mmCIF file of N, CA and C in Angstrom:
data_model
loop_
_atom_site.group_PDB
_atom_site.id
_atom_site.type_symbol
_atom_site.label_atom_id
_atom_site.label_comp_id
_atom_site.label_asym_id
_atom_site.label_seq_id
_atom_site.Cartn_x
_atom_site.Cartn_y
_atom_site.Cartn_z
ATOM 1 N N LEU P 262 -27.921 -88.649 32.330
ATOM 2 C CA LEU P 262 -28.474 -88.001 31.159
ATOM 3 C C LEU P 262 -28.766 -86.521 31.439
ATOM 4 N N VAL P 263 -29.326 -86.258 32.630
ATOM 5 C CA VAL P 263 -29.631 -84.864 32.986
ATOM 6 C C VAL P 263 -28.354 -84.039 33.032
ATOM 7 N N SER P 264 -27.287 -84.602 33.570
ATOM 8 C CA SER P 264 -26.014 -83.877 33.638
ATOM 9 C C SER P 264 -25.493 -83.541 32.246
ATOM 10 N N LEU P 265 -25.643 -84.469 31.318
ATOM 11 C CA LEU P 265 -25.207 -84.226 29.946
ATOM 12 C C LEU P 265 -26.045 -83.115 29.308
ATOM 13 N N VAL P 266 -27.343 -83.155 29.510
ATOM 14 C CA VAL P 266 -28.215 -82.115 28.960
ATOM 15 C C VAL P 266 -27.841 -80.756 29.542
ATOM 16 N N MET P 267 -27.578 -80.696 30.839
ATOM 17 C CA MET P 267 -27.212 -79.433 31.469
ATOM 18 C C MET P 267 -25.881 -78.913 30.939
ATOM 19 N N LEU P 268 -24.933 -79.795 30.708
ATOM 20 C CA LEU P 268 -23.650 -79.401 30.132
ATOM 21 C C LEU P 268 -23.846 -78.812 28.734
ATOM 22 N N ILE P 269 -24.690 -79.444 27.939
ATOM 23 C CA ILE P 269 -24.989 -78.941 26.600
ATOM 24 C C ILE P 269 -25.679 -77.584 26.683
ATOM 25 N N CYS P 270 -26.628 -77.432 27.607
ATOM 26 C CA CYS P 270 -27.320 -76.151 27.785
ATOM 27 C C CYS P 270 -26.330 -75.036 28.111
ATOM 28 N N ARG P 271 -25.412 -75.294 29.038
ATOM 29 C CA ARG P 271 -24.422 -74.283 29.408
ATOM 30 C C ARG P 271 -23.532 -73.908 28.223
ATOM 31 N N GLU P 272 -23.129 -74.899 27.441
ATOM 32 C CA GLU P 272 -22.278 -74.648 26.277
ATOM 33 C C GLU P 272 -23.025 -73.821 25.238
ATOM 34 N N LEU P 273 -24.252 -74.199 24.941
ATOM 35 C CA LEU P 273 -25.042 -73.460 23.954
ATOM 36 C C LEU P 273 -25.344 -72.050 24.430
ATOM 37 N N LEU P 274 -25.616 -71.894 25.703
ATOM 38 C CA LEU P 274 -25.897 -70.579 26.267
ATOM 39 C C LEU P 274 -24.680 -69.668 26.128
ATOM 40 N N GLY P 275 -23.515 -70.174 26.485
ATOM 41 C CA GLY P 275 -22.291 -69.387 26.362
ATOM 42 C C GLY P 275 -22.015 -68.999 24.926
ATOM 43 N N ARG P 276 -22.242 -69.919 24.013
ATOM 44 C CA ARG P 276 -22.021 -69.637 22.592
ATOM 45 C C ARG P 276 -23.018 -68.594 22.094
ATOM 46 N N GLU P 277 -24.282 -68.703 22.485
ATOM 47 C CA GLU P 277 -25.312 -67.754 22.049
ATOM 48 C C GLU P 277 -24.997 -66.344 22.530
ATOM 49 N N ILE P 278 -24.593 -66.220 23.781
ATOM 50 C CA ILE P 278 -24.299 -64.899 24.334
ATOM 51 C C ILE P 278 -23.077 -64.286 23.660
ATOM 52 N N SER P 279 -22.058 -65.106 23.385
ATOM 53 C CA SER P 279 -20.841 -64.551 22.779
ATOM 54 C C SER P 279 -21.052 -64.161 21.318
ATOM 55 N N THR P 280 -21.955 -64.831 20.610
ATOM 56 C CA THR P 280 -22.180 -64.505 19.198
ATOM 57 C C THR P 280 -23.371 -63.583 18.985
ATOM 58 N N ASN P 281 -24.211 -63.416 20.011
ATOM 59 C CA ASN P 281 -25.411 -62.605 19.867
ATOM 60 C C ASN P 281 -25.674 -61.832 21.155
ATOM 61 N N PRO P 282 -24.804 -60.864 21.482
ATOM 62 C CA PRO P 282 -24.967 -60.125 22.739
ATOM 63 C C PRO P 282 -26.338 -59.489 22.939
ATOM 64 N N PRO P 283 -27.064 -59.074 21.872
ATOM 65 C CA PRO P 283 -28.382 -58.484 22.097
ATOM 66 C C PRO P 283 -29.438 -59.457 22.614
ATOM 67 N N VAL P 284 -29.043 -60.649 23.021
ATOM 68 C CA VAL P 284 -29.986 -61.610 23.603
ATOM 69 C C VAL P 284 -30.685 -60.994 24.824
ATOM 70 N N ILE P 285 -30.106 -59.953 25.410
ATOM 71 C CA ILE P 285 -30.719 -59.302 26.569
ATOM 72 C C ILE P 285 -32.083 -58.724 26.210
ATOM 73 N N ASP P 286 -32.271 -58.322 24.963
ATOM 74 C CA ASP P 286 -33.562 -57.782 24.539
ATOM 75 C C ASP P 286 -34.665 -58.818 24.770
ATOM 76 N N TYR P 287 -34.398 -60.058 24.407
ATOM 77 C CA TYR P 287 -35.357 -61.148 24.596
ATOM 78 C C TYR P 287 -35.549 -61.443 26.084
ATOM 79 N N THR P 288 -34.442 -61.558 26.810
ATOM 80 C CA THR P 288 -34.514 -61.879 28.241
ATOM 81 C C THR P 288 -35.288 -60.809 28.997
ATOM 82 N N LEU P 289 -34.968 -59.553 28.747
ATOM 83 C CA LEU P 289 -35.656 -58.454 29.424
ATOM 84 C C LEU P 289 -37.132 -58.421 29.035
ATOM 85 N N GLY P 290 -37.420 -58.633 27.765
ATOM 86 C CA GLY P 290 -38.811 -58.635 27.308
ATOM 87 C C GLY P 290 -39.648 -59.692 28.002
ATOM 88 N N ARG P 291 -39.099 -60.894 28.122
ATOM 89 C CA ARG P 291 -39.828 -61.984 28.804
ATOM 90 C C ARG P 291 -40.029 -61.664 30.273
ATOM 91 N N ALA P 292 -39.000 -61.115 30.913
ATOM 92 C CA ALA P 292 -39.116 -60.768 32.336
ATOM 93 C C ALA P 292 -40.157 -59.669 32.544
ATOM 94 N N LEU P 293 -40.172 -58.672 31.653
ATOM 95 C CA LEU P 293 -41.152 -57.594 31.764
ATOM 96 C C LEU P 293 -42.578 -58.108 31.569
ATOM 97 N N GLU P 294 -42.752 -59.098 30.708
ATOM 98 C CA GLU P 294 -44.076 -59.699 30.523
ATOM 99 C C GLU P 294 -44.598 -60.288 31.823
ATOM 100 N N MET P 295 -43.707 -60.876 32.605
ATOM 101 C CA MET P 295 -44.112 -61.474 33.879
ATOM 102 C C MET P 295 -44.491 -60.418 34.907
ATOM 103 N N LEU P 296 -44.083 -59.190 34.682
ATOM 104 C CA LEU P 296 -44.411 -58.091 35.599
ATOM 105 C C LEU P 296 -45.444 -57.144 34.980
ATOM 106 N N ARG P 297 -46.230 -57.685 34.064
ATOM 107 C CA ARG P 297 -47.256 -56.863 33.405
ATOM 108 C C ARG P 297 -48.137 -56.197 34.464
ATOM 109 N N GLY P 298 -48.384 -54.929 34.289
ATOM 110 C CA GLY P 298 -49.188 -54.179 35.243
ATOM 111 C C GLY P 298 -48.362 -53.404 36.251
ATOM 112 N N ALA P 299 -47.068 -53.665 36.286
ATOM 113 C CA ALA P 299 -46.195 -52.917 37.196
ATOM 114 C C ALA P 299 -46.107 -51.470 36.720
ATOM 115 N N THR P 300 -46.048 -50.561 37.672
ATOM 116 C CA THR P 300 -45.951 -49.142 37.305
ATOM 117 C C THR P 300 -44.545 -48.607 37.492
ATOM 118 N N ARG P 301 -43.687 -49.419 38.111
ATOM 119 C CA ARG P 301 -42.311 -49.009 38.381
ATOM 120 C C ARG P 301 -41.431 -50.268 38.339
ATOM 121 N N VAL P 302 -40.466 -50.287 37.439
ATOM 122 C CA VAL P 302 -39.564 -51.442 37.316
ATOM 123 C C VAL P 302 -38.127 -50.948 37.295
ATOM 124 N N ARG P 303 -37.320 -51.535 38.152
ATOM 125 C CA ARG P 303 -35.873 -51.265 38.178
ATOM 126 C C ARG P 303 -35.200 -52.527 37.643
ATOM 127 N N ALA P 304 -34.601 -52.410 36.453
ATOM 128 C CA ALA P 304 -33.974 -53.554 35.797
ATOM 129 C C ALA P 304 -32.464 -53.451 35.900
ATOM 130 N N ARG P 305 -31.860 -54.385 36.647
ATOM 131 C CA ARG P 305 -30.403 -54.431 36.746
ATOM 132 C C ARG P 305 -29.876 -55.346 35.656
ATOM 133 N N LEU P 306 -28.862 -54.843 34.905
ATOM 134 C CA LEU P 306 -28.277 -55.583 33.793
ATOM 135 C C LEU P 306 -26.780 -55.337 33.737
ATOM 136 N N HIS P 307 -26.085 -56.175 33.000
ATOM 137 C CA HIS P 307 -24.658 -55.963 32.760
ATOM 138 C C HIS P 307 -24.489 -54.582 32.112
ATOM 139 N N PRO P 308 -23.441 -53.823 32.478
ATOM 140 C CA PRO P 308 -23.254 -52.471 31.919
ATOM 141 C C PRO P 308 -23.260 -52.404 30.386
ATOM 142 N N GLU P 309 -22.684 -53.398 29.709
ATOM 143 C CA GLU P 309 -22.694 -53.384 28.241
ATOM 144 C C GLU P 309 -24.104 -53.574 27.692
ATOM 145 N N ASP P 310 -24.918 -54.354 28.399
ATOM 146 C CA ASP P 310 -26.305 -54.535 27.978
ATOM 147 C C ASP P 310 -27.108 -53.260 28.185
ATOM 148 N N VAL P 311 -26.827 -52.534 29.270
ATOM 149 C CA VAL P 311 -27.498 -51.246 29.502
ATOM 150 C C VAL P 311 -27.161 -50.293 28.358
ATOM 151 N N ALA P 312 -25.889 -50.253 27.964
ATOM 152 C CA ALA P 312 -25.474 -49.369 26.867
ATOM 153 C C ALA P 312 -26.167 -49.758 25.567
ATOM 154 N N TRP P 313 -26.220 -51.066 25.282
ATOM 155 C CA TRP P 313 -26.853 -51.537 24.052
ATOM 156 C C TRP P 313 -28.337 -51.196 24.053
ATOM 157 N N LEU P 314 -29.027 -51.494 25.147
ATOM 158 C CA LEU P 314 -30.458 -51.203 25.232
ATOM 159 C C LEU P 314 -30.734 -49.699 25.246
ATOM 160 N N GLY P 315 -29.805 -48.927 25.807
ATOM 161 C CA GLY P 315 -29.969 -47.483 25.854
ATOM 162 C C GLY P 315 -30.115 -46.860 24.481
ATOM 163 N N SER P 316 -29.518 -47.476 23.483
ATOM 164 C CA SER P 316 -29.633 -46.942 22.126
ATOM 165 C C SER P 316 -31.042 -47.160 21.558
ATOM 166 N N PHE P 317 -31.829 -48.012 22.226
ATOM 167 C CA PHE P 317 -33.208 -48.263 21.818
ATOM 168 C C PHE P 317 -34.186 -47.801 22.891
ATOM 169 N N SER P 318 -33.774 -46.824 23.684
ATOM 170 C CA SER P 318 -34.557 -46.415 24.848
ATOM 171 C C SER P 318 -35.979 -45.997 24.493
ATOM 172 N N ALA P 319 -36.211 -45.551 23.269
ATOM 173 C CA ALA P 319 -37.568 -45.169 22.870
ATOM 174 C C ALA P 319 -38.496 -46.384 22.843
ATOM 175 N N ASP P 320 -37.916 -47.585 22.698
ATOM 176 C CA ASP P 320 -38.718 -48.804 22.664
ATOM 177 C C ASP P 320 -39.058 -49.329 24.050
ATOM 178 N N LEU P 321 -38.407 -48.809 25.083
ATOM 179 C CA LEU P 321 -38.652 -49.273 26.453
ATOM 180 C C LEU P 321 -39.813 -48.501 27.072
ATOM 181 N N PRO P 322 -40.636 -49.190 27.854
ATOM 182 C CA PRO P 322 -41.702 -48.473 28.565
ATOM 183 C C PRO P 322 -41.105 -47.421 29.501
ATOM 184 N N ALA P 323 -41.818 -46.327 29.681
ATOM 185 C CA ALA P 323 -41.320 -45.206 30.494
ATOM 186 C C ALA P 323 -41.106 -45.598 31.954
ATOM 187 N N HIS P 324 -41.807 -46.615 32.435
ATOM 188 C CA HIS P 324 -41.700 -46.988 33.848
ATOM 189 C C HIS P 324 -40.525 -47.931 34.135
ATOM 190 N N VAL P 325 -39.700 -48.213 33.117
ATOM 191 C CA VAL P 325 -38.564 -49.126 33.289
ATOM 192 C C VAL P 325 -37.271 -48.326 33.397
ATOM 193 N N GLU P 326 -36.569 -48.517 34.505
ATOM 194 C CA GLU P 326 -35.265 -47.877 34.736
ATOM 195 C C GLU P 326 -34.180 -48.930 34.555
ATOM 196 N N LEU P 327 -33.229 -48.680 33.656
ATOM 197 C CA LEU P 327 -32.104 -49.592 33.444
ATOM 198 C C LEU P 327 -30.960 -49.195 34.358
ATOM 199 N N VAL P 328 -30.442 -50.164 35.121
ATOM 200 C CA VAL P 328 -29.383 -49.904 36.094
ATOM 201 C C VAL P 328 -28.215 -50.844 35.810
ATOM 202 N N PRO P 329 -27.013 -50.308 35.554
ATOM 203 C CA PRO P 329 -25.850 -51.177 35.324
ATOM 204 C C PRO P 329 -25.464 -51.935 36.590
ATOM 205 N N ASP P 330 -25.149 -53.218 36.422
ATOM 206 C CA ASP P 330 -24.721 -54.056 37.542
ATOM 207 C C ASP P 330 -23.637 -54.998 37.023
ATOM 208 N N ALA P 331 -22.383 -54.694 37.336
ATOM 209 C CA ALA P 331 -21.250 -55.480 36.843
ATOM 210 C C ALA P 331 -21.219 -56.900 37.405
ATOM 211 N N ALA P 332 -22.010 -57.178 38.432
ATOM 212 C CA ALA P 332 -22.057 -58.526 38.992
ATOM 213 C C ALA P 332 -22.851 -59.482 38.097
ATOM 214 N N LEU P 333 -23.621 -58.933 37.169
ATOM 215 C CA LEU P 333 -24.411 -59.765 36.265
ATOM 216 C C LEU P 333 -23.636 -60.026 34.987
ATOM 217 N N GLN P 334 -23.919 -61.173 34.362
ATOM 218 C CA GLN P 334 -23.287 -61.525 33.096
ATOM 219 C C GLN P 334 -24.087 -60.930 31.947
ATOM 220 N N ARG P 335 -23.452 -60.846 30.776
ATOM 221 C CA ARG P 335 -24.181 -60.396 29.580
ATOM 222 C C ARG P 335 -25.411 -61.276 29.388
ATOM 223 N N GLY P 336 -26.525 -60.652 29.065
ATOM 224 C CA GLY P 336 -27.750 -61.390 28.805
ATOM 225 C C GLY P 336 -28.601 -61.674 30.031
ATOM 226 N N GLU P 337 -28.112 -61.332 31.218
ATOM 227 C CA GLU P 337 -28.864 -61.565 32.448
ATOM 228 C C GLU P 337 -29.553 -60.285 32.898
ATOM 229 N N CYS P 338 -30.616 -60.441 33.674
ATOM 230 C CA CYS P 338 -31.223 -59.286 34.314
ATOM 231 C C CYS P 338 -31.950 -59.714 35.578
ATOM 232 N N VAL P 339 -32.077 -58.761 36.488
ATOM 233 C CA VAL P 339 -32.839 -58.938 37.718
ATOM 234 C C VAL P 339 -33.750 -57.728 37.809
ATOM 235 N N LEU P 340 -35.043 -57.984 37.908
ATOM 236 C CA LEU P 340 -36.021 -56.903 37.941
ATOM 237 C C LEU P 340 -36.678 -56.821 39.312
ATOM 238 N N ASP P 341 -36.807 -55.606 39.808
ATOM 239 C CA ASP P 341 -37.541 -55.334 41.042
ATOM 240 C C ASP P 341 -38.624 -54.334 40.679
ATOM 241 N N SER P 342 -39.843 -54.596 41.147
ATOM 242 C CA SER P 342 -40.954 -53.717 40.802
ATOM 243 C C SER P 342 -41.958 -53.643 41.940
ATOM 244 N N ASP P 343 -42.977 -52.836 41.727
ATOM 245 C CA ASP P 343 -44.053 -52.739 42.699
ATOM 246 C C ASP P 343 -44.971 -53.972 42.638
ATOM 247 N N ARG P 344 -44.731 -54.881 41.700
ATOM 248 C CA ARG P 344 -45.520 -56.115 41.584
ATOM 249 C C ARG P 344 -44.709 -57.364 41.902
ATOM 250 N N GLY P 345 -43.451 -57.194 42.317
ATOM 251 C CA GLY P 345 -42.607 -58.332 42.646
ATOM 252 C C GLY P 345 -41.256 -58.252 41.967
ATOM 253 N N SER P 346 -40.515 -59.352 42.053
ATOM 254 C CA SER P 346 -39.169 -59.412 41.488
ATOM 255 C C SER P 346 -39.055 -60.601 40.549
ATOM 256 N N ILE P 347 -38.171 -60.474 39.574
ATOM 257 C CA ILE P 347 -37.871 -61.545 38.628
ATOM 258 C C ILE P 347 -36.356 -61.705 38.578
ATOM 259 N N ASP P 348 -35.894 -62.922 38.788
ATOM 260 C CA ASP P 348 -34.474 -63.247 38.686
ATOM 261 C C ASP P 348 -34.274 -63.968 37.359
ATOM 262 N N ALA P 349 -33.769 -63.267 36.371
ATOM 263 C CA ALA P 349 -33.529 -63.857 35.056
ATOM 264 C C ALA P 349 -32.030 -64.022 34.820
ATOM 265 N N THR P 350 -31.338 -64.530 35.858
ATOM 266 C CA THR P 350 -29.918 -64.845 35.691
ATOM 267 C C THR P 350 -29.814 -66.235 35.071
ATOM 268 N N TRP P 351 -28.686 -66.501 34.444
ATOM 269 C CA TRP P 351 -28.513 -67.808 33.795
ATOM 270 C C TRP P 351 -28.548 -68.938 34.802
ATOM 271 N N GLU P 352 -27.945 -68.735 35.970
ATOM 272 C CA GLU P 352 -27.940 -69.800 36.974
ATOM 273 C C GLU P 352 -29.364 -70.167 37.398
ATOM 274 N N THR P 353 -30.191 -69.157 37.592
ATOM 275 C CA THR P 353 -31.579 -69.425 37.981
ATOM 276 C C THR P 353 -32.319 -70.135 36.857
ATOM 277 N N GLN P 354 -32.150 -69.676 35.633
ATOM 278 C CA GLN P 354 -32.842 -70.305 34.514
ATOM 279 C C GLN P 354 -32.366 -71.743 34.298
ATOM 280 N N LEU P 355 -31.064 -71.969 34.431
ATOM 281 C CA LEU P 355 -30.543 -73.330 34.288
ATOM 282 C C LEU P 355 -30.994 -74.230 35.437
ATOM 283 N N ARG P 356 -31.122 -73.666 36.628
ATOM 284 C CA ARG P 356 -31.622 -74.452 37.772
ATOM 285 C C ARG P 356 -33.054 -74.904 37.498
ATOM 286 N N LEU P 357 -33.869 -74.023 36.930
ATOM 287 C CA LEU P 357 -35.250 -74.381 36.612
ATOM 288 C C LEU P 357 -35.312 -75.474 35.542
ATOM 289 N N VAL P 358 -34.412 -75.389 34.555
ATOM 290 C CA VAL P 358 -34.342 -76.447 33.542
ATOM 291 C C VAL P 358 -33.946 -77.765 34.205
ATOM 292 N N HIS P 359 -32.949 -77.708 35.069
ATOM 293 C CA HIS P 359 -32.501 -78.914 35.769
ATOM 294 C C HIS P 359 -33.628 -79.516 36.599
ATOM 295 N N GLU P 360 -34.356 -78.688 37.315
ATOM 296 C CA GLU P 360 -35.473 -79.177 38.130
ATOM 297 C C GLU P 360 -36.544 -79.833 37.252
ATOM 298 N N ALA P 361 -36.837 -79.216 36.111
ATOM 299 C CA ALA P 361 -37.841 -79.780 35.211
ATOM 300 C C ALA P 361 -37.384 -81.133 34.658
ATOM 301 N N LEU P 362 -36.103 -81.231 34.315
ATOM 302 C CA LEU P 362 -35.586 -82.487 33.776
ATOM 303 C C LEU P 362 -35.476 -83.572 34.840
ATOM 304 N N SER P 363 -35.321 -83.168 36.081
ATOM 305 C CA SER P 363 -35.142 -84.127 37.174
ATOM 306 C C SER P 363 -36.460 -84.551 37.810
ATOM 307 N N TRP P 364 -37.541 -83.899 37.410
ATOM 308 C CA TRP P 364 -38.845 -84.205 37.998
ATOM 309 C C TRP P 364 -39.228 -85.642 37.691
ATOM 310 N N GLU P 365 -39.715 -86.321 38.702
ATOM 311 C CA GLU P 365 -40.143 -87.699 38.516
ATOM 312 C C GLU P 365 -41.632 -87.786 38.763
ATOM 313 N N MET P 366 -42.325 -88.478 37.858
ATOM 314 C CA MET P 366 -43.737 -88.674 38.004
ATOM 315 C C MET P 366 -43.965 -89.727 39.100
ATOM 316 N N PRO P 367 -44.927 -89.479 39.980
ATOM 317 C CA PRO P 367 -45.209 -90.470 41.008
ATOM 318 C C PRO P 367 -45.584 -91.815 40.395
ATOM 319 N N GLU P 368 -45.213 -92.894 41.081
ATOM 320 C CA GLU P 368 -45.515 -94.222 40.561
ATOM 321 C C GLU P 368 -47.011 -94.406 40.371
ATOM 322 N N GLY P 369 -47.377 -95.092 39.306
ATOM 323 C CA GLY P 369 -48.771 -95.364 39.025
ATOM 324 C C GLY P 369 -49.429 -94.318 38.154
ATOM 325 N N GLU P 370 -48.761 -93.172 37.919
ATOM 326 C CA GLU P 370 -49.325 -92.134 37.054
ATOM 327 C C GLU P 370 -48.660 -92.204 35.692
ATOM 328 N N VAL P 371 -49.412 -91.905 34.676
ATOM 329 C CA VAL P 371 -48.870 -91.945 33.305
ATOM 330 C C VAL P 371 -48.792 -90.556 32.748
#
């Protein structure tokens, strides 16, 4: 069952990214929330996402530097800051979903 759910997640994710490339706005926003209080953030993103976000640069905090990284897929980002790092790649996010779905409650607990 978990394998089927993961297959569906991958399919839906691919479809969402191909029909709604600005999904990076949401992904980056969530990652930045986790680094609240950081004074310096280097955000690596797919080059097309950097270009798209660049057109809204006035909406980005001044302490965020967007860096193109062709190794990342559309909609992914990796943030490094003075408060830590966030890996918001699809593989990492899907791994976390898989781990959550595979978690087993210890016997005797409800």
